[in-house]
Coordinates of C-alpha atoms and ligand atoms in Angstrom, one line a residue:
X1 CA -0.1 -0.1 0.0
X2 CA 1.3 3.5 -0.7
X3 CA -0.4 7.1 -1.0
X4 CA -0.1 9.4 -3.6
X5 CA -0.5 13.1 -2.6
X6 CA -1.7 15.9 -5.4
X7 CA -2.1 19.4 -5.0
X8 CA -4.7 20.9 -7.5
X9 CA -4.8 24.4 -9.1
X10 CA -7.0 25.6 -6.5
X11 CA -3.9 26.0 -4.1
X12 CA -3.4 29.8 -3.2
X13 CA 0.3 29.2 -2.0
X14 CA -0.4 30.0 1.9
X15 CA 2.3 27.4 2.8
X16 CA 0.2 25.8 5.5
X17 CA 0.8 22.2 4.2
X18 CA 4.8 22.8 4.0
X19 CA 4.5 24.3 7.4
X20 CA 2.8 21.4 9.1
X21 CA 4.4 18.5 6.6
X22 CA 8.1 19.8 4.9
X23 CA 8.7 15.8 4.4
X24 CA 5.5 15.7 2.3
X25 CA 5.1 19.1 0.5
X26 CA 7.2 21.8 -0.8
X27 CA 6.3 25.4 -2.1
X28 CA 7.4 25.9 -5.6
X29 CA 7.0 29.7 -6.6
X30 CA 3.2 30.4 -5.5
X31 CA 2.1 26.6 -5.7
X32 CA 2.9 23.7 -3.3
X33 CA 3.8 20.6 -4.6
X34 CA 4.6 16.9 -2.9
X35 CA 8.2 16.7 -2.7
X36 CA 7.8 12.8 -4.3
X37 CA 5.5 10.9 -6.4
X38 CA 4.5 8.2 -4.0
X39 CA 4.5 8.0 0.1
X40 CA 4.6 4.7 2.1
X41 CA 2.4 6.7 4.8
X42 CA 0.6 9.9 5.5
X43 CA -0.8 11.3 8.3
X44 CA -4.5 11.1 9.3
X45 CA -6.5 14.0 7.9
X46 CA -3.7 15.4 5.8
X47 CA -6.5 16.6 3.3
X48 CA -7.7 18.8 6.1
X49 CA -4.6 21.0 6.3
X50 CA -5.7 22.9 3.2
X51 CA -7.8 26.1 3.7
X52 CA -9.0 25.6 0.0
X53 CA -9.0 21.9 -0.4
X54 CA -6.7 21.5 -2.8
X55 CA -4.7 18.7 -1.4
X56 CA -6.0 15.1 -2.6
X57 CA -4.6 11.7 -1.2
X58 CA -5.3 8.5 -2.8
X59 CA -4.2 4.9 -2.1
X60 CA -2.3 3.2 -4.9
Ligands
LIG101 S1 -2.2 24.2 2.2 FE1 -3.6 24.1 0.3 S2 -3.4 26.5 -0.4 FE2 -1.9 26.3 1.2 S3 0.1 25.8 -0.1 FE3 -0.8 24.0 0.8 S4 -1.8 23.0 -1.0 FE4 -1.6 25.3 -1.1

């Protein structure tokens, strides 16, 4: 089991995700993106960090 994390175009670059989990997210310009394609594990409720709902997590 692994997890794919994505950030969609609604990201406003607030930095909250990177601030909470810099092992998962990094800001690139005015958008955040995951630091790698797949993660072995992600914290419960990771999507809830984002104020605009830009973070999606799916099992792959
Ligand atoms: S918390 Fe959401 S809006 Fe803020 S930088 Fe991360 S993905 Fe973008």
